[in-house]
Coordinates of C-alpha atoms and ligand atoms in Angstrom, one line a residue:
M1 CA -6.9 -2.0 -5.9
C2 CA -7.8 -4.8 -8.2
G3 CA -4.9 -6.7 -9.9
I4 CA -4.7 -7.0 -13.7
V5 CA -2.5 -9.2 -15.8
G6 CA -2.1 -9.6 -19.5
Y7 CA 0.0 -11.7 -21.8
T8 CA 0.7 -12.0 -25.6
G9 CA 3.4 -14.1 -27.1
P10 CA 4.3 -17.7 -27.8
R11 CA 3.7 -19.2 -24.3
E12 CA 0.5 -20.6 -22.9
A13 CA -1.2 -17.5 -21.6
Y14 CA -3.3 -19.1 -18.9
P15 CA -0.5 -20.3 -16.5
V16 CA 1.3 -17.0 -16.8
I17 CA -1.9 -15.1 -16.0
L18 CA -2.9 -17.4 -13.2
K19 CA 0.4 -17.1 -11.5
G20 CA 0.4 -13.4 -12.0
L21 CA -3.0 -13.1 -10.4
K22 CA -1.9 -15.0 -7.3
R23 CA 1.0 -12.5 -6.9
L24 CA -1.4 -9.6 -7.3
E25 CA -4.1 -11.0 -5.0
Y26 CA -3.0 -8.6 -2.2
R27 CA -4.8 -6.0 -4.4
G28 CA -8.2 -7.5 -3.9
Y29 CA -9.7 -11.0 -3.7
D30 CA -13.5 -10.6 -4.1
S31 CA -13.5 -12.4 -7.4
A32 CA -11.1 -13.5 -10.2
G33 CA -11.4 -14.1 -13.9
V34 CA -9.6 -14.6 -17.2
A35 CA -10.4 -14.0 -20.8
L36 CA -8.5 -16.1 -23.3
L37 CA -8.5 -15.8 -27.1
N38 CA -8.1 -18.9 -29.2
N39 CA -10.6 -19.6 -31.9
G40 CA -13.1 -17.4 -30.1
L41 CA -13.2 -15.4 -26.9
K42 CA -13.6 -17.4 -23.7
V43 CA -14.3 -15.7 -20.4
Y44 CA -14.1 -17.6 -17.1
K45 CA -14.8 -15.8 -13.8
K46 CA -15.8 -16.6 -10.3
K47 CA -16.6 -15.0 -7.0
G48 CA -13.8 -15.7 -4.4
K49 CA -10.1 -16.2 -4.6
V50 CA -7.9 -17.0 -7.5
A51 CA -7.6 -20.6 -6.2
D52 CA -11.4 -20.9 -6.6
L53 CA -11.1 -19.9 -10.2
E54 CA -8.3 -22.2 -10.8
E55 CA -10.2 -25.1 -9.3
S56 CA -13.3 -24.4 -11.4
L57 CA -11.1 -24.4 -14.6
I58 CA -9.7 -27.9 -14.1
G59 CA -10.6 -29.8 -17.2
Q60 CA -11.6 -26.8 -19.2
D61 CA -9.9 -25.8 -22.5
V62 CA -7.6 -23.0 -21.4
H63 CA -5.2 -23.1 -24.4
A64 CA -4.4 -19.7 -25.7
N65 CA -1.4 -17.5 -26.5
I66 CA -3.1 -14.3 -25.5
G67 CA -5.2 -13.4 -22.5
I68 CA -6.1 -11.0 -19.7
G69 CA -6.9 -11.7 -16.0
H70 CA -8.3 -9.8 -13.1
T71 CA -8.5 -10.1 -9.3
R72 CA -11.1 -7.8 -7.9
W73 CA -11.7 -5.5 -5.0
A74 CA -15.3 -4.6 -5.4
T75 CA -16.4 -1.0 -5.9
H76 CA -19.5 -0.9 -8.1
G77 CA -21.6 -4.0 -7.6
E78 CA -21.4 -6.7 -4.9
P79 CA -18.7 -9.4 -5.2
N80 CA -20.4 -12.1 -7.2
D81 CA -19.8 -14.1 -10.5
R82 CA -21.8 -11.6 -12.5
N83 CA -19.8 -8.5 -11.4
A84 CA -16.4 -10.3 -11.7
H85 CA -14.1 -9.2 -14.5
P86 CA -13.4 -9.7 -17.4
H87 CA -16.5 -8.3 -18.9
L88 CA -17.7 -9.0 -22.4
S89 CA -19.1 -6.2 -24.6
A90 CA -22.7 -6.5 -25.8
S91 CA -21.4 -7.4 -29.3
G92 CA -19.5 -10.3 -27.7
R93 CA -16.4 -9.1 -29.6
L94 CA -14.4 -7.4 -26.8
A95 CA -13.3 -8.5 -23.3
M96 CA -12.0 -5.9 -20.8
I97 CA -10.6 -5.8 -17.3
H98 CA -10.4 -2.6 -15.3
N99 CA -8.8 -1.3 -12.1
G100 CA -10.2 2.0 -10.9
I101 CA -13.5 3.9 -10.8
I102 CA -15.4 5.5 -13.7
E103 CA -17.1 8.4 -11.8
N104 CA -19.5 9.5 -14.6
Y105 CA -20.6 5.9 -15.5
A106 CA -24.2 6.6 -14.6
L107 CA -24.5 9.3 -17.3
I108 CA -22.8 7.2 -19.9
K109 CA -25.0 4.2 -18.9
K110 CA -28.1 6.3 -19.4
E111 CA -26.9 7.2 -22.9
L112 CA -26.2 3.6 -23.8
L113 CA -29.6 2.4 -22.3
S114 CA -31.3 4.9 -24.6
K115 CA -29.5 3.3 -27.5
G116 CA -30.8 -0.1 -26.6
Y117 CA -27.8 -1.5 -24.7
T118 CA -28.5 -3.9 -21.9
F119 CA -26.1 -4.8 -19.0
K120 CA -25.3 -8.1 -17.4
S121 CA -23.5 -6.6 -14.4
D122 CA -23.8 -3.6 -12.0
T123 CA -20.2 -2.5 -12.8
D124 CA -18.9 0.8 -14.1
T125 CA -16.5 -1.4 -16.2
E126 CA -19.2 -2.9 -18.3
V127 CA -20.5 0.6 -19.0
L128 CA -17.1 1.8 -20.2
L129 CA -16.6 -1.3 -22.3
N130 CA -19.9 -0.9 -24.1
F131 CA -19.2 2.8 -24.5
I132 CA -16.0 1.8 -26.4
D133 CA -18.0 -0.8 -28.3
E134 CA -20.6 1.7 -29.3
I135 CA -18.0 4.3 -30.4
Q136 CA -16.2 1.7 -32.5
H137 CA -19.5 0.6 -34.1
H138 CA -20.8 4.1 -34.7
N139 CA -17.5 5.7 -35.9
E140 CA -16.5 2.5 -37.8
C141 CA -13.0 3.0 -36.4
S142 CA -10.3 0.9 -35.0
L143 CA -10.5 -0.3 -31.4
E144 CA -7.5 1.8 -30.5
E145 CA -9.3 4.9 -31.8
A146 CA -12.5 4.0 -30.0
V147 CA -10.6 3.6 -26.7
R148 CA -9.0 7.0 -27.2
V149 CA -12.3 8.7 -27.9
A150 CA -14.0 7.0 -24.9
L151 CA -11.3 7.9 -22.5
K152 CA -11.5 11.5 -23.4
R153 CA -15.1 11.4 -22.0
V154 CA -14.3 9.5 -18.9
V155 CA -14.0 11.0 -15.4
G156 CA -12.2 8.9 -12.9
A157 CA -9.4 6.5 -12.6
Y158 CA -8.6 3.5 -14.7
C159 CA -6.2 1.0 -15.9
I160 CA -7.9 -1.1 -18.6
L161 CA -6.8 -4.0 -20.8
L162 CA -8.9 -5.1 -23.8
I163 CA -8.7 -7.9 -26.2
D164 CA -10.6 -8.1 -29.5
K165 CA -11.9 -11.4 -30.9
E166 CA -11.0 -10.1 -34.4
D167 CA -7.4 -9.3 -33.5
P168 CA -5.9 -12.4 -31.9
H169 CA -2.5 -11.0 -31.0
T170 CA -3.1 -7.5 -29.6
I171 CA -3.9 -6.2 -26.2
I172 CA -4.9 -2.5 -25.9
A173 CA -4.1 -1.0 -22.5
A174 CA -4.5 2.5 -21.0
R175 CA -4.1 4.1 -17.7
K176 CA -4.9 7.1 -15.6
G177 CA -4.5 6.9 -11.9
S178 CA -4.1 3.2 -11.6
P179 CA -0.8 1.5 -12.3
L180 CA 0.4 -0.4 -15.3
V181 CA 3.8 -2.0 -15.9
I182 CA 4.7 -3.7 -19.2
G183 CA 7.4 -6.4 -19.3
I184 CA 9.4 -6.7 -22.5
G185 CA 10.4 -10.3 -23.4
K186 CA 11.8 -11.8 -26.6
G187 CA 8.8 -11.8 -28.9
E188 CA 6.4 -11.5 -26.0
H189 CA 4.9 -8.9 -23.6
F190 CA 3.6 -9.1 -20.1
L191 CA 1.2 -6.5 -18.6
A192 CA 0.5 -6.2 -14.9
S193 CA -0.5 -3.8 -12.1
D194 CA 3.0 -4.2 -10.6
A195 CA 6.2 -5.9 -11.5
T196 CA 5.7 -9.1 -9.4
P197 CA 4.0 -11.2 -12.1
I198 CA 6.7 -10.2 -14.6
I199 CA 10.0 -10.6 -12.9
E200 CA 10.5 -14.3 -13.5
Y201 CA 10.2 -13.7 -17.3
T202 CA 12.0 -10.4 -17.9
K203 CA 13.7 -7.6 -15.9
E204 CA 13.1 -5.0 -18.7
V205 CA 9.9 -3.0 -18.0
V206 CA 8.1 0.1 -19.1
Y207 CA 6.0 2.0 -16.5
V208 CA 3.1 3.4 -18.4
N209 CA 2.1 7.0 -17.4
D210 CA -1.3 8.6 -17.0
Y211 CA -3.1 9.4 -20.2
E212 CA -1.0 6.9 -22.2
L213 CA -2.3 4.1 -24.4
A214 CA -0.4 1.0 -25.2
I215 CA -0.9 -1.2 -28.2
V216 CA 0.8 -4.4 -27.3
R217 CA 1.6 -7.3 -29.6
P218 CA 4.1 -10.2 -29.2
D219 CA 6.9 -8.4 -31.0
E220 CA 5.7 -4.8 -30.8
L221 CA 5.0 -2.2 -28.1
I222 CA 3.5 1.1 -29.3
L223 CA 2.9 3.8 -26.7
K224 CA 0.8 6.8 -27.6
N225 CA -0.9 9.7 -25.8
L226 CA -4.6 10.3 -26.0
G227 CA -3.8 12.8 -28.9
N228 CA -2.6 9.8 -31.0
E229 CA 1.0 10.9 -30.9
K230 CA 3.7 8.2 -30.4
I231 CA 5.8 8.3 -27.3
T232 CA 9.1 6.5 -27.0
P233 CA 8.8 3.8 -24.3
Y234 CA 11.3 4.4 -21.4
V235 CA 12.7 1.0 -20.5
T236 CA 13.9 0.4 -17.0
K237 CA 15.6 -2.6 -15.3
L238 CA 13.9 -4.2 -12.4
D239 CA 15.9 -4.4 -9.2
M240 CA 14.0 -7.2 -7.6
D241 CA 14.4 -10.9 -7.4
L242 CA 11.9 -13.8 -7.3
A243 CA 12.8 -14.8 -3.7
A244 CA 11.7 -11.4 -2.4
I245 CA 8.1 -12.1 -3.5
E246 CA 7.9 -15.7 -2.2
K247 CA 7.1 -16.9 1.3
G248 CA 10.5 -18.5 1.9
G249 CA 9.2 -21.2 4.2
Y250 CA 7.0 -18.9 6.3
E251 CA 3.3 -19.8 6.7
H252 CA 2.2 -16.3 5.8
F253 CA 3.7 -13.3 4.0
M254 CA 2.9 -11.2 7.1
L255 CA 5.0 -13.3 9.4
K256 CA 7.8 -13.4 6.8
E257 CA 7.7 -9.6 6.5
I258 CA 7.7 -9.1 10.3
F259 CA 10.8 -11.4 10.6
E260 CA 12.5 -9.7 7.7
Q261 CA 12.7 -6.4 9.6
P262 CA 16.2 -6.7 10.9
K263 CA 17.4 -7.0 7.3
T264 CA 15.0 -4.5 5.7
I265 CA 15.9 -1.9 8.3
Y266 CA 19.6 -2.6 7.8
D267 CA 19.1 -2.4 4.0
C268 CA 17.4 1.0 4.5
L269 CA 20.3 2.3 6.6
R270 CA 23.1 0.7 4.5
G271 CA 25.1 3.1 2.4
R272 CA 23.4 6.0 4.1
L273 CA 24.3 6.0 7.7
D274 CA 28.0 6.3 8.6
V275 CA 28.3 6.5 12.3
A276 CA 32.1 6.6 12.4
N277 CA 32.2 9.7 10.3
G278 CA 28.9 11.1 11.7
T279 CA 27.3 11.4 8.2
I280 CA 24.0 10.4 6.6
T281 CA 24.1 10.3 2.8
M282 CA 20.7 10.9 1.1
A283 CA 21.0 12.6 -2.3
G284 CA 17.3 13.5 -2.3
V285 CA 17.6 15.4 0.9
E286 CA 20.9 17.0 0.0
N287 CA 19.6 18.4 -3.3
Y288 CA 16.7 20.0 -1.5
M289 CA 18.4 20.9 1.8
E290 CA 17.9 24.6 1.5
Q291 CA 14.2 24.2 1.0
L292 CA 13.9 21.6 3.7
K293 CA 16.0 23.6 6.2
N294 CA 14.1 26.8 5.6
A295 CA 10.6 25.3 5.2
P296 CA 8.2 27.4 7.2
R297 CA 6.1 24.3 7.6
I298 CA 6.2 20.6 6.7
I299 CA 2.9 18.9 5.8
I300 CA 3.0 15.1 5.9
I301 CA 0.3 13.4 3.8
A302 CA -0.4 9.7 3.9
C303 CA -3.0 7.0 4.5
G304 CA -3.3 4.0 6.9
T305 CA -0.1 2.7 8.4
S306 CA 1.9 5.3 6.5
W307 CA -0.1 8.0 8.2
H308 CA 1.0 6.6 11.5
A309 CA 4.6 6.7 10.4
G310 CA 3.9 10.4 9.6
L311 CA 2.6 11.0 13.1
V312 CA 5.8 9.6 14.6
A313 CA 7.8 11.9 12.2
E314 CA 5.8 14.9 13.4
Y315 CA 7.2 14.3 16.9
V316 CA 10.7 13.7 15.6
I317 CA 10.9 16.6 13.2
E318 CA 9.4 19.2 15.6
D319 CA 11.6 17.9 18.3
L320 CA 14.9 17.8 16.4
C321 CA 14.4 20.3 13.6
R322 CA 12.1 22.9 15.2
I323 CA 10.0 23.1 12.1
P324 CA 6.2 23.0 12.5
V325 CA 4.7 19.8 11.1
E326 CA 1.2 18.9 10.2
V327 CA 0.1 15.4 9.4
E328 CA -2.9 15.0 7.2
Y329 CA -4.9 12.1 5.9
A330 CA -4.4 12.4 2.1
S331 CA -8.1 11.8 1.6
E332 CA -9.0 14.8 3.7
F333 CA -6.3 17.1 2.4
R334 CA -7.3 16.6 -1.2
Y335 CA -10.9 17.7 -0.7
R336 CA -10.3 20.5 1.8
N337 CA -9.1 23.9 0.6
P338 CA -5.8 23.5 2.4
V339 CA -3.5 26.4 3.0
V340 CA -0.2 25.6 1.4
N341 CA 2.2 28.5 1.5
K342 CA 5.3 29.3 -0.6
G343 CA 8.2 27.3 0.7
D344 CA 6.1 24.7 2.5
V345 CA 7.4 21.2 2.0
I346 CA 5.1 18.2 1.6
I347 CA 6.4 14.8 2.7
A348 CA 4.2 12.1 1.0
I349 CA 4.6 8.7 2.6
S350 CA 3.5 5.5 0.9
Q351 CA 4.5 1.9 0.8
S352 CA 2.9 1.1 -2.6
G353 CA 3.5 4.5 -4.1
E354 CA 0.1 4.1 -5.8
T355 CA -2.5 5.1 -3.2
A356 CA -4.9 7.2 -5.1
D357 CA -5.7 9.7 -2.4
T358 CA -2.1 10.4 -1.7
L359 CA -1.3 10.8 -5.4
V360 CA -4.1 13.3 -5.9
A361 CA -3.2 15.2 -2.7
I362 CA 0.4 15.5 -4.1
E363 CA -0.9 16.9 -7.4
K364 CA -3.1 19.4 -5.5
A365 CA -0.2 20.6 -3.3
K366 CA 2.0 20.8 -6.4
E367 CA -0.5 23.1 -8.0
Q368 CA -0.1 25.4 -5.0
G369 CA 3.7 25.5 -5.5
A370 CA 4.7 23.1 -2.7
I371 CA 7.9 20.9 -3.0
I372 CA 7.0 17.3 -2.8
F373 CA 9.3 14.9 -1.0
G374 CA 8.3 11.2 -1.4
V375 CA 9.1 8.5 1.1
V376 CA 8.1 5.5 -0.9
N377 CA 8.8 1.8 -0.9
A378 CA 7.8 0.6 -4.4
V379 CA 10.6 1.7 -6.8
G380 CA 9.3 3.5 -9.9
S381 CA 5.8 3.8 -8.5
S382 CA 3.5 6.7 -9.4
I383 CA 4.1 8.6 -6.2
A384 CA 7.9 8.2 -6.5
R385 CA 7.6 9.6 -10.0
A386 CA 5.3 12.4 -9.0
S387 CA 7.7 13.7 -6.3
H388 CA 10.3 16.3 -6.8
A389 CA 12.7 14.4 -4.6
G390 CA 12.6 11.6 -2.2
A391 CA 14.1 8.6 -0.5
Y392 CA 13.2 5.0 -1.0
T393 CA 12.6 2.8 2.1
H394 CA 14.2 -0.2 0.4
S395 CA 12.0 -2.6 2.4
G396 CA 11.5 -4.9 -0.6
P397 CA 8.1 -6.0 -1.9
E398 CA 5.5 -6.0 0.9
I399 CA 2.8 -8.5 0.1
G400 CA 0.9 -9.1 3.3
V401 CA -2.1 -6.7 3.3
A402 CA -1.2 -5.5 6.8
S403 CA 1.8 -3.2 6.5
T404 CA 4.7 -4.2 8.8
K405 CA 8.2 -3.9 7.4
A406 CA 7.2 -0.8 5.4
F407 CA 6.4 1.0 8.6
T408 CA 9.8 0.4 10.2
G409 CA 11.4 1.3 6.9
Q410 CA 9.5 4.6 6.8
L411 CA 10.5 5.4 10.3
A412 CA 14.2 4.7 9.5
V413 CA 14.0 7.0 6.5
L414 CA 12.1 9.8 8.3
N415 CA 14.5 9.6 11.2
M416 CA 17.5 10.0 8.9
I417 CA 15.8 13.0 7.1
A418 CA 15.1 14.7 10.4
L419 CA 18.6 14.1 11.6
K420 CA 20.1 15.5 8.4
I421 CA 17.9 18.6 8.6
A422 CA 18.6 19.1 12.3
K423 CA 22.3 18.9 11.7
A424 CA 22.2 21.3 8.8
K425 CA 20.0 23.7 10.8
G426 CA 22.1 23.4 14.0
T427 CA 19.0 22.5 16.0
I428 CA 20.6 19.4 17.5
S429 CA 23.7 19.1 19.7
D430 CA 26.7 17.2 18.3
E431 CA 26.4 14.7 21.2
R432 CA 22.7 14.0 20.6
Y433 CA 23.2 13.7 16.8
K434 CA 26.0 11.2 17.2
N435 CA 24.1 9.3 19.8
L436 CA 21.0 9.0 17.6
L437 CA 23.1 7.9 14.7
G438 CA 24.5 5.1 16.9
E439 CA 21.0 4.3 18.1
L440 CA 19.7 4.0 14.6
E441 CA 22.5 1.7 13.6
A442 CA 21.7 -0.6 16.6
V443 CA 18.0 -1.0 15.6
P444 CA 18.3 -4.1 13.4
E445 CA 20.1 -6.0 16.1
K446 CA 17.6 -5.0 18.7
V447 CA 14.7 -6.0 16.5
E448 CA 16.4 -9.4 16.1
T449 CA 16.4 -9.8 19.9
I450 CA 12.7 -9.0 20.0
L451 CA 11.9 -11.5 17.3
E452 CA 13.8 -14.2 19.2
N453 CA 11.1 -13.8 21.9
A454 CA 8.1 -14.0 19.5
A455 CA 6.8 -17.1 21.4
A456 CA 6.1 -14.9 24.4
V457 CA 3.9 -12.7 22.3
K458 CA 2.2 -15.8 20.9
A459 CA 1.3 -16.8 24.4
I460 CA -0.2 -13.4 25.2
A461 CA -2.2 -13.7 21.9
E462 CA -3.6 -17.1 22.9
K463 CA -4.8 -15.6 26.2
Y464 CA -6.6 -12.6 24.8
K465 CA -7.7 -13.9 21.4
D466 CA -11.4 -14.2 22.3
S467 CA -11.7 -10.6 23.4
S468 CA -14.3 -8.6 21.6
D469 CA -12.6 -5.2 22.1
A470 CA -9.1 -3.8 23.0
L471 CA -7.6 -0.5 23.8
F472 CA -4.1 0.6 22.8
L473 CA -2.6 3.5 24.8
G474 CA 0.6 5.4 24.5
R475 CA 2.0 8.9 25.0
G476 CA 4.4 11.0 23.0
Y477 CA 6.4 9.0 20.5
N478 CA 4.5 5.9 21.5
F479 CA 1.0 7.4 20.9
P480 CA 1.2 6.8 17.1
V481 CA 2.5 3.3 17.9
A482 CA -0.6 2.6 19.9
L483 CA -2.7 3.7 16.9
E484 CA -0.8 1.4 14.7
G485 CA -1.2 -1.5 17.2
A486 CA -4.9 -1.0 17.2
L487 CA -5.1 -0.8 13.4
K488 CA -3.1 -4.0 13.0
L489 CA -5.4 -5.9 15.5
K490 CA -8.6 -4.8 13.9
E491 CA -7.5 -5.5 10.3
I492 CA -6.1 -8.9 11.0
S493 CA -8.2 -10.3 13.8
Y494 CA -11.5 -8.3 13.4
I495 CA -11.4 -7.4 17.0
H496 CA -12.7 -3.9 17.6
A497 CA -9.6 -2.0 18.8
E498 CA -9.0 1.7 19.5
G499 CA -5.8 3.6 19.9
Y500 CA -5.7 6.5 22.3
P501 CA -3.3 8.9 23.9
A502 CA -3.1 7.4 27.4
A503 CA -3.9 10.7 29.1
E504 CA -7.1 11.1 27.1
M505 CA -8.6 8.0 28.8
K506 CA -10.1 10.1 31.5
H507 CA -12.1 12.1 29.0
G508 CA -14.3 9.3 27.9
P509 CA -12.8 5.9 27.0
I510 CA -12.1 4.9 30.6
A511 CA -15.8 4.3 30.9
L512 CA -15.2 1.2 28.7
V513 CA -12.8 -0.4 31.2
T514 CA -14.1 -3.7 32.7
E515 CA -12.5 -6.8 34.1
I516 CA -12.4 -8.3 30.6
L517 CA -11.1 -5.4 28.5
P518 CA -7.5 -5.9 27.4
V519 CA -5.7 -2.5 27.6
V520 CA -2.3 -2.6 25.8
F521 CA 0.1 0.1 27.0
V522 CA 3.0 1.0 24.8
A523 CA 5.1 2.1 27.8
T524 CA 8.8 2.0 26.9
K525 CA 11.0 4.3 29.0
D526 CA 10.8 7.9 27.7
S527 CA 10.3 11.3 29.1
Y528 CA 6.6 10.6 29.8
H529 CA 7.1 7.2 31.4
E530 CA 6.0 8.2 34.9
K531 CA 2.9 9.7 33.5
V532 CA 2.1 6.5 31.6
V533 CA 2.6 4.5 34.7
S534 CA 0.0 6.7 36.4
N535 CA -2.4 6.0 33.5
M536 CA -1.7 2.3 34.1
Q537 CA -2.6 2.7 37.8
E538 CA -5.9 4.2 36.7
I539 CA -6.8 1.2 34.6
K540 CA -5.7 -1.3 37.2
A541 CA -7.8 0.5 39.8
R542 CA -10.8 -0.2 37.6
K543 CA -9.7 -3.9 37.2
G544 CA -8.8 -3.6 33.5
R545 CA -6.5 -6.2 32.1
V546 CA -3.2 -4.5 31.4
I547 CA -0.7 -5.8 28.8
S548 CA 2.4 -3.7 28.7
I549 CA 5.2 -3.2 26.1
I550 CA 8.0 -2.1 28.4
T551 CA 11.8 -1.5 28.3
E552 CA 14.0 -4.2 29.6
G553 CA 14.8 -3.5 33.3
D554 CA 11.6 -1.6 34.1
T555 CA 10.5 -3.0 37.5
I556 CA 7.5 -0.8 38.1
S557 CA 5.3 -1.5 35.0
P558 CA 5.3 -5.3 35.6
T559 CA 3.7 -4.8 39.0
L560 CA 0.8 -3.1 37.4
S561 CA 0.5 -5.4 34.4
D562 CA -1.2 -8.8 33.8
D563 CA 1.2 -9.5 31.0
I564 CA 4.4 -7.8 29.8
F565 CA 6.7 -7.9 26.9
A566 CA 10.1 -6.2 27.2
V567 CA 12.1 -4.6 24.4
P568 CA 15.7 -3.5 24.5
P569 CA 16.3 0.1 25.7
A570 CA 16.5 2.8 23.1
D571 CA 16.2 6.6 22.8
E572 CA 12.6 7.7 22.7
V573 CA 13.0 8.9 19.1
I574 CA 14.0 5.4 18.0
A575 CA 11.7 3.5 20.4
P576 CA 8.7 3.2 18.0
M577 CA 10.8 1.1 15.6
L578 CA 11.1 -1.4 18.5
S579 CA 7.8 -1.1 20.4
V580 CA 5.8 -1.7 17.2
I581 CA 7.3 -5.1 16.6
P582 CA 5.5 -7.0 19.5
L583 CA 2.2 -5.3 18.4
Q584 CA 2.7 -6.6 14.8
L585 CA 3.3 -10.1 16.3
L586 CA 0.3 -9.8 18.6
S587 CA -2.1 -9.1 15.8
Y588 CA -0.5 -11.8 13.7
Y589 CA -0.8 -14.4 16.4
V590 CA -4.4 -13.4 17.4
G591 CA -5.5 -13.5 13.7
T592 CA -4.0 -16.9 13.1
A593 CA -5.2 -18.3 16.4
K594 CA -8.7 -17.3 15.3
G595 CA -8.1 -19.2 12.0
Y596 CA -8.1 -16.1 9.7
N597 CA -6.2 -15.6 6.5
V598 CA -4.0 -12.8 7.8
D599 CA -2.5 -12.2 4.4
M600 CA -5.9 -11.4 2.9
P601 CA -8.1 -10.0 5.6
R602 CA -11.7 -9.5 4.6
N603 CA -12.8 -6.5 2.7
L604 CA -9.3 -5.1 2.5
A605 CA -6.8 -4.6 -0.3
K606 CA -3.2 -3.5 -0.1
S607 CA -2.9 -1.0 -2.8
V608 CA -5.8 1.4 -2.7
T609 CA -6.0 2.9 -6.1
V610 CA -9.5 4.1 -5.7
E611 CA -10.5 7.1 -3.6
Ligands
G6P701 C1 -4.1 0.2 2.6 C2 -3.2 -0.9 3.2 C3 -2.4 -0.3 4.4 C4 -1.6 0.9 4.0 C5 -2.5 1.9 3.3 C6 -1.7 3.1 2.7 O1 -5.1 0.5 3.5 O2 -4.0 -2.0 3.6 O3 -1.6 -1.3 4.9 O4 -1.0 1.4 5.1 O5 -3.3 1.3 2.3 O6 -1.0 2.5 1.7 P1 0.4 3.1 1.1 O7 0.8 2.1 0.1 O8 0.1 4.5 0.5 O9 1.3 3.2 2.2

């Protein structure tokens, strides 16, 4: 989390940085700030959103051709002006922005305090900055050298950008664990946490790797490792256009992204799924088919919504491929002493490809000899690069903090992987295989139909928007969808919501049911449908308010429900890709009805690059 932007070149730096920060605001919006270098170093920073900073700078002298900017998701120190980035070194000579956490900052701070340093903020960033300042002063070395020495002592994750009052053209940058992309223009360079602030200026970028240091000037980019050896920058071309990161007439990115799903799912299937010939083309899977087919176990690691996609995949892979699957929170997996046996395959799922816990969990599993298969949305991201093989979801940039289109893209990819393995293993009948291929192909059209009825979900949202709690229930394939529905509602509308397996209600949560508690059933027709209907009866008998997501043509569930929303029929393997859509819409409409900024829910950030 935290977004960083830097520019050096002939343009006015401030507008480039400001626009970039707005694009990166999904990474955190506790405070924002810029440091500009023009006859002196000026730092402007403010608690709140980038727009607040922009407003406070009206009328100020922001002229400069070099600068750095930051949008913060607070870790060390509460969100206020003082803790906002950029920070200035004690000497007043350096300004720095940072994304990540310096874990041993307390020890370094103690050392610096004993040397007489004082601190203006509570941040780990200011400690690292003064540490660099102290090394430069003490060793009488260049800034580049001081950064290198400091980073060798640092434990934790970082992407840092520094500018020096005495060197008005150069930005020094370095990363470990937190992302950094450098855009190469003609006589200018752009630096950012992801490519979105860069694409309108250049499509040529370099993804900086861990333990690399960049010395960036308008017409020069030097990459080095921490051993001071030069590295040839690997330039890649961005495959993204500007329209993909703009709202395109929608009020919020979240709504745009929900409505994009027919297209994003289609894009994910396109070129891979060939129903007529009964094939799925996925080079990443084909190259590792022997290992996948013969895996004694598949371990799925992910966080948040991606973890929910992993839970659906557990059902699908066990059902179709007969391979035991475990789904782990990356944050738990990395700190346990997990048993990873020879031949085990890890599937790492991540929208951003930058989630710190998932990234570290991958490294840990790699050390134990596992094969890593990445299911990632962001092309060229750290997780994509850390995986042995993988498949992109091709959902396009997801900017709304609540994940929507990435989830259905992940399910599309995971379903295709499962189908390919099952076919190769012979654990699926030809008829079911063909049928599921056809079902997958039909998803975009069915999602379209659901979206045409979005107004019906809006009406339900209006009715329940003032609830203080909600339960989301499902069984089988729809149980992870219930979890996802509850997560969406709590993150966007701040309503306390819990997802539960419907049958578990009787072991505790049914005690919560009252005449005012909305209970959302994800009850599309599947092999457990009758059981779910019984669970609905149990809620109705206790006068709970039942909202059901059902399959078109279901005549029983409506008699037990206060409100229903019907989705087109689909095989139970595919159904989560449909049943999740009304739940995404429900949280969106509840959140907006309550007047919340659904694209930037409080306390959250989209790309969680700290543990
Ligand atoms: C954050 C986001 C979620 C996302 C999760 C995992 O919490 O707000 O929407 O599901 O991170 O992120 P990833 O990029 O790894 O899928």
